[in-house]
CSV table of C-alpha atoms in Angstrom, one decimal:
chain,number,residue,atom,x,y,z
A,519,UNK,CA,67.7,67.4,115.1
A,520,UNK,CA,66.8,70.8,114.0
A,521,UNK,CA,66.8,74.5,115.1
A,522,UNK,CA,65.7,77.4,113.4
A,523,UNK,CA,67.7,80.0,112.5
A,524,UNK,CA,66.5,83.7,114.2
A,525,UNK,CA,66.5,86.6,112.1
A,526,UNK,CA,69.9,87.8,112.6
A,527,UNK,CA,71.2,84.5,112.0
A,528,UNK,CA,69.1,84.3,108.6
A,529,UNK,CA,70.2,87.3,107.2
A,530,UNK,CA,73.8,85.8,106.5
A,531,UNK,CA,72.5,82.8,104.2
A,532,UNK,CA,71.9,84.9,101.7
A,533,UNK,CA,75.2,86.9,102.1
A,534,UNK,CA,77.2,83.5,102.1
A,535,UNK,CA,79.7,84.9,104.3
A,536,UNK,CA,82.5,83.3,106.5
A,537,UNK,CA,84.9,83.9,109.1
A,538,UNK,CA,88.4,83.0,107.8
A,539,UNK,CA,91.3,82.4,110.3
A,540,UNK,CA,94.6,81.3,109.3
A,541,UNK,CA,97.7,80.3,111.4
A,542,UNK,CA,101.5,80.3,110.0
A,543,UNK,CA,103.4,77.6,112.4
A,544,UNK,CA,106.7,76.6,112.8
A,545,UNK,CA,107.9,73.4,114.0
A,546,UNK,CA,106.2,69.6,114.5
A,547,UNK,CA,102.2,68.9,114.3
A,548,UNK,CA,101.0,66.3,115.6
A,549,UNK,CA,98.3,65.4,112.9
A,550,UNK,CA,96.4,62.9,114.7
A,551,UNK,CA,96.4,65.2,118.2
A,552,UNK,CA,95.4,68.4,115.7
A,553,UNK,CA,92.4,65.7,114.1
A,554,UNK,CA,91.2,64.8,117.6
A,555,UNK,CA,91.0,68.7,118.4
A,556,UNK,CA,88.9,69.3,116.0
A,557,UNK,CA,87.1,66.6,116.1
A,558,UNK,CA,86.4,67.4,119.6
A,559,UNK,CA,84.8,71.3,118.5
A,560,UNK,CA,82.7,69.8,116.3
A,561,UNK,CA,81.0,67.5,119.2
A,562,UNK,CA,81.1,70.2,122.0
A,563,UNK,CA,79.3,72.8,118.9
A,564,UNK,CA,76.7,71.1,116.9
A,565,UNK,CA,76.6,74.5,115.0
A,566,UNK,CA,79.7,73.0,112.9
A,567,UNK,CA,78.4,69.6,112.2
A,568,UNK,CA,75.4,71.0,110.4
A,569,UNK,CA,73.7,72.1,107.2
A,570,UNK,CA,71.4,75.4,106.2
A,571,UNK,CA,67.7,73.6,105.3
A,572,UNK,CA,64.5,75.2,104.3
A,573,UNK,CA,62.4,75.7,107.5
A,574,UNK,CA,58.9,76.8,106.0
A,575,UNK,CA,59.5,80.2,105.2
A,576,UNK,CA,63.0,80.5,106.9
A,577,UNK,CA,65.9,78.2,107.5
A,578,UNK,CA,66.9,75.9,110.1
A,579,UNK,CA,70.5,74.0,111.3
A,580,UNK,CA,70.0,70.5,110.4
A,581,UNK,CA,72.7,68.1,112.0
A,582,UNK,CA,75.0,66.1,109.6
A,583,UNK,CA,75.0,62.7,109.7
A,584,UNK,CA,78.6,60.9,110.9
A,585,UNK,CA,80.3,60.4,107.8
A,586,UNK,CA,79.3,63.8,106.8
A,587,UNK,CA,80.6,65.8,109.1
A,588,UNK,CA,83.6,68.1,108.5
A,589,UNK,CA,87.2,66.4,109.1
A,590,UNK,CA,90.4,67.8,109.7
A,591,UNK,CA,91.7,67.9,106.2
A,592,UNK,CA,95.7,67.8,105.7
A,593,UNK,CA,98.1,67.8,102.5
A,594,UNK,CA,101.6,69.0,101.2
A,595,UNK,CA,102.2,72.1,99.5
A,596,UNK,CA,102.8,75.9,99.4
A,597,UNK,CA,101.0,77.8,102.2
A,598,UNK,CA,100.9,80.8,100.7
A,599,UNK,CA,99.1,79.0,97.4
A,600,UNK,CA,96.7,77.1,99.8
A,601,UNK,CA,95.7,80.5,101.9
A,602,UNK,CA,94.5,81.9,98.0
A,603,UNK,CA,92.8,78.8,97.5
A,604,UNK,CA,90.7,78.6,100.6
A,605,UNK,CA,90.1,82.0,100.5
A,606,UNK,CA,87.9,80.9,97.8
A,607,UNK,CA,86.5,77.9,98.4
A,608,UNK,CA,83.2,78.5,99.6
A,609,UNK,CA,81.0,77.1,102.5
A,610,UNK,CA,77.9,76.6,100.1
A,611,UNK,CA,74.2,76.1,101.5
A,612,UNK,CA,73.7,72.6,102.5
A,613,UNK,CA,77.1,71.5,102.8
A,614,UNK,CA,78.8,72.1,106.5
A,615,UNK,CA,79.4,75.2,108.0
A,616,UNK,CA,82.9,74.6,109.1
A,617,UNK,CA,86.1,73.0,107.5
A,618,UNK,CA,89.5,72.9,109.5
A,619,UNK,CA,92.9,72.6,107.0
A,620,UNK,CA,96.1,72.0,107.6
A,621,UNK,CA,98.7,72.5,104.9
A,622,UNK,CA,102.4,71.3,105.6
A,623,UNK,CA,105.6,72.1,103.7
A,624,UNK,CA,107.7,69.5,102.8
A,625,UNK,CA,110.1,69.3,105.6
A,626,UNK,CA,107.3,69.1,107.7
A,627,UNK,CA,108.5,72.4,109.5
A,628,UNK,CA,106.3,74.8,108.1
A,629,UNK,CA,102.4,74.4,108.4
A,630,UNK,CA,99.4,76.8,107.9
A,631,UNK,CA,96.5,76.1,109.4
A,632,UNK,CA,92.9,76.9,108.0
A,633,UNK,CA,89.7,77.2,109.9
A,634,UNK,CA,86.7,78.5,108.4
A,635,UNK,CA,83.3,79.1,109.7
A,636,UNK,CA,80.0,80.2,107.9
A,637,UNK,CA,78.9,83.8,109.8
A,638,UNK,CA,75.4,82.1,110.1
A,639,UNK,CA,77.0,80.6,112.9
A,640,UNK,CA,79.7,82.9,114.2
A,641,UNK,CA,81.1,85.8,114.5
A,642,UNK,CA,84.7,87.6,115.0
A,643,UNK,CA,84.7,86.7,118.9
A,644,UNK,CA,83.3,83.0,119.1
A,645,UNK,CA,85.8,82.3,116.2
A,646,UNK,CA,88.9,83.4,117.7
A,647,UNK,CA,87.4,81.7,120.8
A,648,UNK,CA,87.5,78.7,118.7
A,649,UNK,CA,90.3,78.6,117.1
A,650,UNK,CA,92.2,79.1,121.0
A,651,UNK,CA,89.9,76.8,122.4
A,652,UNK,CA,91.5,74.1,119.2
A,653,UNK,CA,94.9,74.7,120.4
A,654,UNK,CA,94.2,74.7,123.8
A,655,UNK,CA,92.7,70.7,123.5
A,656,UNK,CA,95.3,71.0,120.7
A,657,UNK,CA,98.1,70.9,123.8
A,658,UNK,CA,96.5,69.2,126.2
A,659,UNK,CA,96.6,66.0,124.3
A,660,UNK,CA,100.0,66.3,123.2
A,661,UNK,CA,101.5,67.4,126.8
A,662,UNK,CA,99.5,65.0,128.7
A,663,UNK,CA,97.8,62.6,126.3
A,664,UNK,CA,94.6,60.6,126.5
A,665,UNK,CA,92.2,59.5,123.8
A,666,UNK,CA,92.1,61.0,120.3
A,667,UNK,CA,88.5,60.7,119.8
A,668,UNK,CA,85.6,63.0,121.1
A,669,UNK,CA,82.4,61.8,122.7
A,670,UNK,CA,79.6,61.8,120.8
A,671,UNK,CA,77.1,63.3,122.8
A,672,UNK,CA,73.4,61.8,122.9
A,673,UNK,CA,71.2,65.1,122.0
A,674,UNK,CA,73.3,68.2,120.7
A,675,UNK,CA,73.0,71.3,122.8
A,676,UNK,CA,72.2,73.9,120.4
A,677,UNK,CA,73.0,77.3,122.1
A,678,UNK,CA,70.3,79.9,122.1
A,679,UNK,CA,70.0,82.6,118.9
A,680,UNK,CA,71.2,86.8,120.2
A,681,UNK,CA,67.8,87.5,119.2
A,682,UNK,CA,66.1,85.6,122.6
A,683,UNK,CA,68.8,87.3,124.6
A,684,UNK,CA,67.4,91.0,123.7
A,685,UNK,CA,65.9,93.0,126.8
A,686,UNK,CA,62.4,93.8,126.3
A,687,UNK,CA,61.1,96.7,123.7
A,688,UNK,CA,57.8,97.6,122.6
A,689,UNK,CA,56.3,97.3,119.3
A,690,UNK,CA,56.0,101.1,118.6
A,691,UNK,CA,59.6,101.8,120.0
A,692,UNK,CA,60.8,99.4,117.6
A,693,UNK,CA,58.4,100.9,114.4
A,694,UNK,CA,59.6,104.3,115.0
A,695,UNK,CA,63.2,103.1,115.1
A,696,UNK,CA,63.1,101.6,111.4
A,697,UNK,CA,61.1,104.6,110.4
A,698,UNK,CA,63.7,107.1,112.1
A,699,UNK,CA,66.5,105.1,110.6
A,700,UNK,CA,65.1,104.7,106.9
A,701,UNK,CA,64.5,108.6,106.9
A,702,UNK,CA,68.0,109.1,107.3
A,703,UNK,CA,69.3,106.7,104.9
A,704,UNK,CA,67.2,108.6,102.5
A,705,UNK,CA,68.3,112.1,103.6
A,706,UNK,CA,71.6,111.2,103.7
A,707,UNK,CA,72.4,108.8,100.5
A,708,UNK,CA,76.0,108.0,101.0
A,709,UNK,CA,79.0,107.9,98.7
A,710,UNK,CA,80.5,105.3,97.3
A,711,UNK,CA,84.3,104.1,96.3
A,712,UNK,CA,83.9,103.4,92.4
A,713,UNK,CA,85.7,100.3,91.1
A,714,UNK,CA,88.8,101.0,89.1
A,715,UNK,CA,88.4,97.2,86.9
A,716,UNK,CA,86.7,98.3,83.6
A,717,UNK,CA,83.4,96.5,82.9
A,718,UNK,CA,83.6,95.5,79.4
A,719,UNK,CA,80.4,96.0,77.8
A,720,UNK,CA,77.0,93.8,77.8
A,721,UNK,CA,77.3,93.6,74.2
A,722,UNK,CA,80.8,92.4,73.4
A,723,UNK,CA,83.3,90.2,74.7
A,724,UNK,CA,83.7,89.9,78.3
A,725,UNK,CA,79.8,90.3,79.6
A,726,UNK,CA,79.0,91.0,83.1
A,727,UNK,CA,78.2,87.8,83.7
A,728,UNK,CA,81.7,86.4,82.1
A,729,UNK,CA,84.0,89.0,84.5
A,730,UNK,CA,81.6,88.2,87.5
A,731,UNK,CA,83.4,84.6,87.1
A,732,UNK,CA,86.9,85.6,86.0
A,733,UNK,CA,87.1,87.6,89.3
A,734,UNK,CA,88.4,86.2,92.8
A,735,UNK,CA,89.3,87.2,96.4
A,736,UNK,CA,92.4,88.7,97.5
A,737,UNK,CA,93.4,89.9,100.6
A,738,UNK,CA,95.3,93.4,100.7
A,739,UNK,CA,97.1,93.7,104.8
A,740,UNK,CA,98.2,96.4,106.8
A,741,UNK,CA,100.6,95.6,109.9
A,742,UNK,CA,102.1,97.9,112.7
A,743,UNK,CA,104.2,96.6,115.0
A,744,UNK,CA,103.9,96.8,118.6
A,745,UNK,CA,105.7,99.7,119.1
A,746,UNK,CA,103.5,101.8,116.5
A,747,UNK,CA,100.2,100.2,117.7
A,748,UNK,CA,100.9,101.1,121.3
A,749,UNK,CA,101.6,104.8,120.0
A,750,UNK,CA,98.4,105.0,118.4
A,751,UNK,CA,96.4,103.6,121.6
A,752,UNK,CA,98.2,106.6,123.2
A,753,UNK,CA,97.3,109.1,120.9
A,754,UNK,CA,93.4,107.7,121.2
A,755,UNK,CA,93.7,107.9,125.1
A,756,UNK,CA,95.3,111.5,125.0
A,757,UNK,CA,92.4,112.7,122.3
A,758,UNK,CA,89.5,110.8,124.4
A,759,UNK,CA,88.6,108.6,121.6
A,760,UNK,CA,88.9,104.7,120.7
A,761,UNK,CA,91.4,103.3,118.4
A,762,UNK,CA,88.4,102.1,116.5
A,763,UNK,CA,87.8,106.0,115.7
A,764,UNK,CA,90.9,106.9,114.5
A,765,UNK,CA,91.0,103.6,112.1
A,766,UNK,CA,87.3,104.5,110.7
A,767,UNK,CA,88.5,108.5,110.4
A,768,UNK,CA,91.3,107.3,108.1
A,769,UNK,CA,89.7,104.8,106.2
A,770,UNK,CA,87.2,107.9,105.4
A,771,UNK,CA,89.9,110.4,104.8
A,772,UNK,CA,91.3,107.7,102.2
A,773,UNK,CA,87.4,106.7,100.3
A,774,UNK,CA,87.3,110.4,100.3
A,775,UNK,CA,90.4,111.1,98.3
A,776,UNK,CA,88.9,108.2,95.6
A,777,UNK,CA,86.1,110.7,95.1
A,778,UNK,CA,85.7,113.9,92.9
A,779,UNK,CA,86.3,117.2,93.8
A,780,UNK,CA,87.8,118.9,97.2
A,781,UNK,CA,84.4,119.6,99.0
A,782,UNK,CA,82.3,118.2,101.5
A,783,UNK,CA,80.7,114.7,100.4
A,784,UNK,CA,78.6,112.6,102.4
A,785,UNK,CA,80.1,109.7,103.3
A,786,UNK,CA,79.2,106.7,105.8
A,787,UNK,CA,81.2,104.2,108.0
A,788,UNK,CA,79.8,101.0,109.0
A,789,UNK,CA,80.7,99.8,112.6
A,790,UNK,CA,79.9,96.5,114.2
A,791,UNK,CA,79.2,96.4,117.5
A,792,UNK,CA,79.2,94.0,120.0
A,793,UNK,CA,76.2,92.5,121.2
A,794,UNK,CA,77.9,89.8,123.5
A,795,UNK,CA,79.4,92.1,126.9
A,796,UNK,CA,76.4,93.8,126.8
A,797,UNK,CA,73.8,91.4,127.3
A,798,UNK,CA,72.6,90.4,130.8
A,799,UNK,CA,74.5,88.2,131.9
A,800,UNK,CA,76.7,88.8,129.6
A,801,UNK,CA,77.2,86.3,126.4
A,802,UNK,CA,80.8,84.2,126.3
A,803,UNK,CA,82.6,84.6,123.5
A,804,UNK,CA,82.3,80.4,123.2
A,805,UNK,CA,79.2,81.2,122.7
A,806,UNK,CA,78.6,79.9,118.9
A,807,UNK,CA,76.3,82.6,117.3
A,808,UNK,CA,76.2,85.6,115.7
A,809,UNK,CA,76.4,87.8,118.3
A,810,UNK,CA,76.8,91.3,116.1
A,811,UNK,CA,74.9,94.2,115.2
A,812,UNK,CA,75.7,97.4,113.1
A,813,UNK,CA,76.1,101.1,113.4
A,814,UNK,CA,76.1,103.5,110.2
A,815,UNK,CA,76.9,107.1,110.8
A,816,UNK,CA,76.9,109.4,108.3
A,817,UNK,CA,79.8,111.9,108.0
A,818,UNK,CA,80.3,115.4,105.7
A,819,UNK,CA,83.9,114.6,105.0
A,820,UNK,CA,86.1,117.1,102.5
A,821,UNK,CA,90.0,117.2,101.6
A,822,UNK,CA,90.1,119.7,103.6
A,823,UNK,CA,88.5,117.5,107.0
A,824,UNK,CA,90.5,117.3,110.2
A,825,UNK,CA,91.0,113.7,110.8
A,826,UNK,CA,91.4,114.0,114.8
A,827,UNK,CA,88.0,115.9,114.0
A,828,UNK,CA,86.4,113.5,112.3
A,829,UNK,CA,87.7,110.2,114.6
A,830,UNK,CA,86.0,112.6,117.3
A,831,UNK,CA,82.9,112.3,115.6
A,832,UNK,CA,82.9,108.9,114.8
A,833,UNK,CA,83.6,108.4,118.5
A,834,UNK,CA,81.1,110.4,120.1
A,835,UNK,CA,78.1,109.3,117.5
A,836,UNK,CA,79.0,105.6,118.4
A,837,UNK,CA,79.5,105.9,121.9
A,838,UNK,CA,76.2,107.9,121.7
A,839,UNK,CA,74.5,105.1,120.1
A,840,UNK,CA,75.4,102.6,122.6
A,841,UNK,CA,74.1,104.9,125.5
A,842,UNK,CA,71.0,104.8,123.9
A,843,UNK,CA,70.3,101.2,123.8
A,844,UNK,CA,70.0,101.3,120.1
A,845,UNK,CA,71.8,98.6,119.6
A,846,UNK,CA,69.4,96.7,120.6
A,847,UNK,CA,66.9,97.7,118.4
A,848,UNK,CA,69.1,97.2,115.5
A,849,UNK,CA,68.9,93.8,116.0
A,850,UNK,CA,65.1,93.8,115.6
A,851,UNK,CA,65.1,95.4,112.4
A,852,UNK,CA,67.1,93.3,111.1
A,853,UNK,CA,64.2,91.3,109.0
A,854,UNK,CA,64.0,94.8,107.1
A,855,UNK,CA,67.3,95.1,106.1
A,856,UNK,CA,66.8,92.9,103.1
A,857,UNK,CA,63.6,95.2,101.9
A,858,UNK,CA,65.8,98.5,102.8
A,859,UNK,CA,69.6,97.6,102.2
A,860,UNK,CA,70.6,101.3,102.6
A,861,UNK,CA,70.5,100.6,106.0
A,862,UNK,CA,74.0,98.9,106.3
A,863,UNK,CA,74.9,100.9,102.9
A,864,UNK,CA,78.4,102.9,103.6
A,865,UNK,CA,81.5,103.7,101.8
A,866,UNK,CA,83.6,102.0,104.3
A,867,UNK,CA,82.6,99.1,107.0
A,868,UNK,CA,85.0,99.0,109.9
A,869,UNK,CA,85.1,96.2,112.1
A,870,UNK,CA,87.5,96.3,115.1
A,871,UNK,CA,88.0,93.1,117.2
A,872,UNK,CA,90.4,94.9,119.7
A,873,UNK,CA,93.2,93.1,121.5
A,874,UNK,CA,92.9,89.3,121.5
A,875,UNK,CA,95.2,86.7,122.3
A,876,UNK,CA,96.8,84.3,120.0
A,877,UNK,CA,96.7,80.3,120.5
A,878,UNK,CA,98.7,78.6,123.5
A,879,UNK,CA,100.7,76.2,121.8
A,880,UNK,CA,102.9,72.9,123.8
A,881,UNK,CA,106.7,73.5,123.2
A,882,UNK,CA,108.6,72.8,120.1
A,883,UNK,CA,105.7,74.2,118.2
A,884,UNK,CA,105.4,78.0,117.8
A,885,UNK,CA,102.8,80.3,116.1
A,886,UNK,CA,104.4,82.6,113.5
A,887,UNK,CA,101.4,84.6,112.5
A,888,UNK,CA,97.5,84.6,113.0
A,889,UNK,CA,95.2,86.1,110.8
A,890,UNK,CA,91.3,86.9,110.7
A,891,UNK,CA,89.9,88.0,107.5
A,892,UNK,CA,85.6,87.9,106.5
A,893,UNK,CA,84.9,86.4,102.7
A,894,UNK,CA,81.8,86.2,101.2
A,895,UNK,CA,80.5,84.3,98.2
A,896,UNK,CA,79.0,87.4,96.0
A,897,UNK,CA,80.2,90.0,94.8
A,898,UNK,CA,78.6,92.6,92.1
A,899,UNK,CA,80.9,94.2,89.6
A,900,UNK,CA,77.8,95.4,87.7
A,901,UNK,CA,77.2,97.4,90.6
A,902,UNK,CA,79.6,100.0,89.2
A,903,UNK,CA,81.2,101.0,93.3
A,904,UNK,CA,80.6,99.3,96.8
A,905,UNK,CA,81.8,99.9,100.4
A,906,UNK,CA,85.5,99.6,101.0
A,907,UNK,CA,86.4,96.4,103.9
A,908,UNK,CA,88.5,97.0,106.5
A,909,UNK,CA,89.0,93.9,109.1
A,910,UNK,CA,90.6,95.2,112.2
A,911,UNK,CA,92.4,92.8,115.1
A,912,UNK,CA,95.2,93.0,117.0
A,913,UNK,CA,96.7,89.6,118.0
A,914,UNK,CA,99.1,89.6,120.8
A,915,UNK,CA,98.8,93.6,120.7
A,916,UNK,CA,99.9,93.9,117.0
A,917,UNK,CA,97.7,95.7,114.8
A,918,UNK,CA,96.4,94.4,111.7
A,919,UNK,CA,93.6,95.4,109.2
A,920,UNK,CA,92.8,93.2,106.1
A,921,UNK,CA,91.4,94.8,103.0
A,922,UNK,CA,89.8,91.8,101.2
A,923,UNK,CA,88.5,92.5,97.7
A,924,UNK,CA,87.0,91.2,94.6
A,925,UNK,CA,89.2,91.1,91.9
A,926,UNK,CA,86.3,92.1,89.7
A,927,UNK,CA,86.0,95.1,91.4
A,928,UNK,CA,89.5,96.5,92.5
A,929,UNK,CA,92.7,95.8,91.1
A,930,UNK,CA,95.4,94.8,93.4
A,931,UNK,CA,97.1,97.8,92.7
A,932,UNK,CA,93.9,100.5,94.1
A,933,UNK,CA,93.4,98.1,97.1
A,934,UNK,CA,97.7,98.2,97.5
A,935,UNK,CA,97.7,102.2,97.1
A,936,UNK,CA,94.6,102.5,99.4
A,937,UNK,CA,96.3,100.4,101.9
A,938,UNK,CA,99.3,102.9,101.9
A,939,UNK,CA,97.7,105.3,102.2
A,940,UNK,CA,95.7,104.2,105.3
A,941,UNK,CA,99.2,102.8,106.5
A,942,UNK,CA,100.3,106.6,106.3
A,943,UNK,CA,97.7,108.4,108.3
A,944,UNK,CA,97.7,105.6,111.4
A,945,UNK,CA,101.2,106.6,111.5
A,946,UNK,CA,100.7,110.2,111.9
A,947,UNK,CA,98.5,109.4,114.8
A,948,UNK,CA,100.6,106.8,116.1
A,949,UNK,CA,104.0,109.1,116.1
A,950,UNK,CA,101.8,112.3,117.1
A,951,UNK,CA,103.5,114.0,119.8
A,952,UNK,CA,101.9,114.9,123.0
A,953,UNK,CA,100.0,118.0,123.1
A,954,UNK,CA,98.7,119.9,126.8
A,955,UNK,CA,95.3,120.4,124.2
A,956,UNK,CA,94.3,116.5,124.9
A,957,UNK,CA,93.2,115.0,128.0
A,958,UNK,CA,93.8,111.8,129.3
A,959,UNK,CA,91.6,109.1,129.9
A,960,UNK,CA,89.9,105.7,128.6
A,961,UNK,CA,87.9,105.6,125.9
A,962,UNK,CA,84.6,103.8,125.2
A,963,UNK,CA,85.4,100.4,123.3
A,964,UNK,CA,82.4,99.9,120.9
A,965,UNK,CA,82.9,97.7,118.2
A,966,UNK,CA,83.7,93.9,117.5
A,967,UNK,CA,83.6,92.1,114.2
């Protein structure tokens, strides 16, 4: 059984990119209950039992037969070395697009557990869906019991690609869009954070091609705790802007700093936006696709910029956006972004999954920590500079952001001191005091990784 991919979908098998979720756990697994969970995913999605095949000019999911389909995998060892080493194992073309892990200390205490997920078949919402949706089968075997395997099901049910899910838009609406929005990316050519790892030279020890393989992913985090990340939702209610604003006005007010001089540079932030709650009806986050599409604003941003000022601007120019329906027609430009990648090209891309809940878990077993962070497979140190990540989500109203880079590209000590520094302007919003200059009210939420 097949079914081709649409062109949002395609656009992540060349990026090789995946959703990465890890969960720190304290207490007994039931290993055979956590098999049959997943198990059990894999036969209610047939997006996780497949493969990426050539579909004439495109690419189409191509179920897996039975004893290739992906299995909970469980061993003994160090969580913290097992979380590196996932991190970068890929998901390649052809293989399939999940794999579940589940890596036990010794005393059979301590677990973490690993699900990863190729973005050609997800996105932020549907995975966290996931992952909760595990736990919750997860706990209803172990509290109640039943049978440990899943059903096999006699033709999969594929769910339907974001891109048949679009209202109606003409032709010409859609051609002046991409001509509107490759004009600005020309106009505007944005800045970009240069890498801070040396590229030895094409000539002598150490080519391009030789670092390129020396480097790996690493994951940089930022954490408030509740207190803090209730402050800064208050501050973003009292300034009537999202929390997503204040993030991406910091992230920029850091990139900024990485760049010469004092003055005004042109800068860009990259914003996700959630396609799913604005669909009619609206698309569940169970919902196995990649439901996502983009917003780049560019910003004149100087050391001198007012970040309240700036998170204003990001906030009005998204919300903006979203008015317009132009969201929509991001999507269906997507088959140009390939042909014009200035269009997603920013200095940083912040996603922002808002408030979602962690897993339900049966007693005796407790979840210390969840974590989402997006990999990819390439990376170009050649390149010389690239967009600084920033992965936003707040599990159980706890803010986090992830900061994964190349090691290629940053050293662990820029992505460390660019973390702090980030760390150090959320809490100046987050401890603001109130002013009588704000007024308060709700802001639009916008974005979704």
């Amino acid at each position: 059984m097949h079914r081709a991919l649409c062109p949002v979908e395609s656009l992540y098998v060349g990026q090789r990119s995946r959703a990465f979720l890890s969960c720190t756990l304290r207490g007994r697994v039931d290993v055979e209950a956590l098999s049959a969970a997943f198990d059990a995913m894999t036969e209610a999605n047939p997006t996780l039992r497949s493969r990426i095949v050539p579909d004439g000019a495109g690419h189409a999911l191509s179920l897996l037969d039975e004893d290739e389909r992906p299995r909970l995998l469980t061993r003994t060892g160090d969580g913290d070395e097992a979380y590196a080493a996932e991190l970068n194992n890929p998901l390649p073309v052809g293989g399939p697009l999940s794999r579940a892990v589940l890596v036990s200390a010794p005393d059979g205490e301590r677990h973490l557990f690993l699900l990863v997920v190729d973005h050609t078949v997800t996105d932020g919402h549907s995975s966290i869906a996931l992952h909760n949706a595990l736990w919750d089968h997860y706990r209803t075997l172990v509290e109640e019991g039943g049978g440990t395997g899943a059903a096999a099901s006699d033709a999969p049910q594929w769910p339907r690609p974001v891109s048949q899910l679009l209202p109606p838009a003409g032709e010409a609406d859609t051609a002046e869009y991409l001509e509107r929005r490759i004009e600005e990316a020309r106009e505007h050519p944005v800045a970009l954070v240069p890498y801070d790892v040396r590229r030895p030279s094409v000539t002598g020890e150490g080519a391009d091609g030789a670092a390129d393989a020396d480097g790996h992913i690493e994951v940089c985090r930022l954490t408030l705790d509740t207190e803090l990340t209730t402050g800064l939702r208050r501050t973003a209610r009292r300034s009537g802007v999202s929390v997503h604003s204040l993030i991406a006005s910091t992230l920029l007010a850091t990139a900024r700093r990485r760049l010469d001089g004092d003055g005004p540079r042109t800068l860009g932030c990259l914003s996700p936006v959630d396609l799913r709650s604005r669909l009619t009806p609206a698309l569940p986050a169970s919902a196995m696709v990649p439901a996502v599409t983009t917003h780049l604003q560019t910003l004149e941003v100087s050391g001198a910029s007012d970040p309240l000022e700036t998170a204003r601007a990001v906030h009005a120019r998204l919300s903006d956006y979203i008015s317009r329906g132009d969201h929509f027609l991001e999507v269906r430009i997507t088959p140009e972004i390939p042909r014009n990648p200035t269009l997603q090209l920013a200095t940083v891309i912040a996603t922002n999954m808002g408030v979602v809940p962690g897993p339900r878990l049966p007693d005796g077993l407790e979840a210390v920590d969840v974590r989402l962070v997006p990999a990819r497979e390439h990376y170009f140190p050649q390149a010389g500079r690239s967009p600084v990540m920033a992965c936003v989500v707040s599990f159980e109203g706890r803010l986090a952001i992830e900061f994964p880079y190349y090691t290629a590209c940053f050293s662990p000590s820029f992505v460390r001191a660019f973390r702090d520094e980030v760390r150090d302007g959320l809490l100046a919003f987050a401890t603001a005091e109130e002013t009588g200059a704000a007024t308060e009210h709700e802001p639009v939420g916008a974005a979704a990784g």
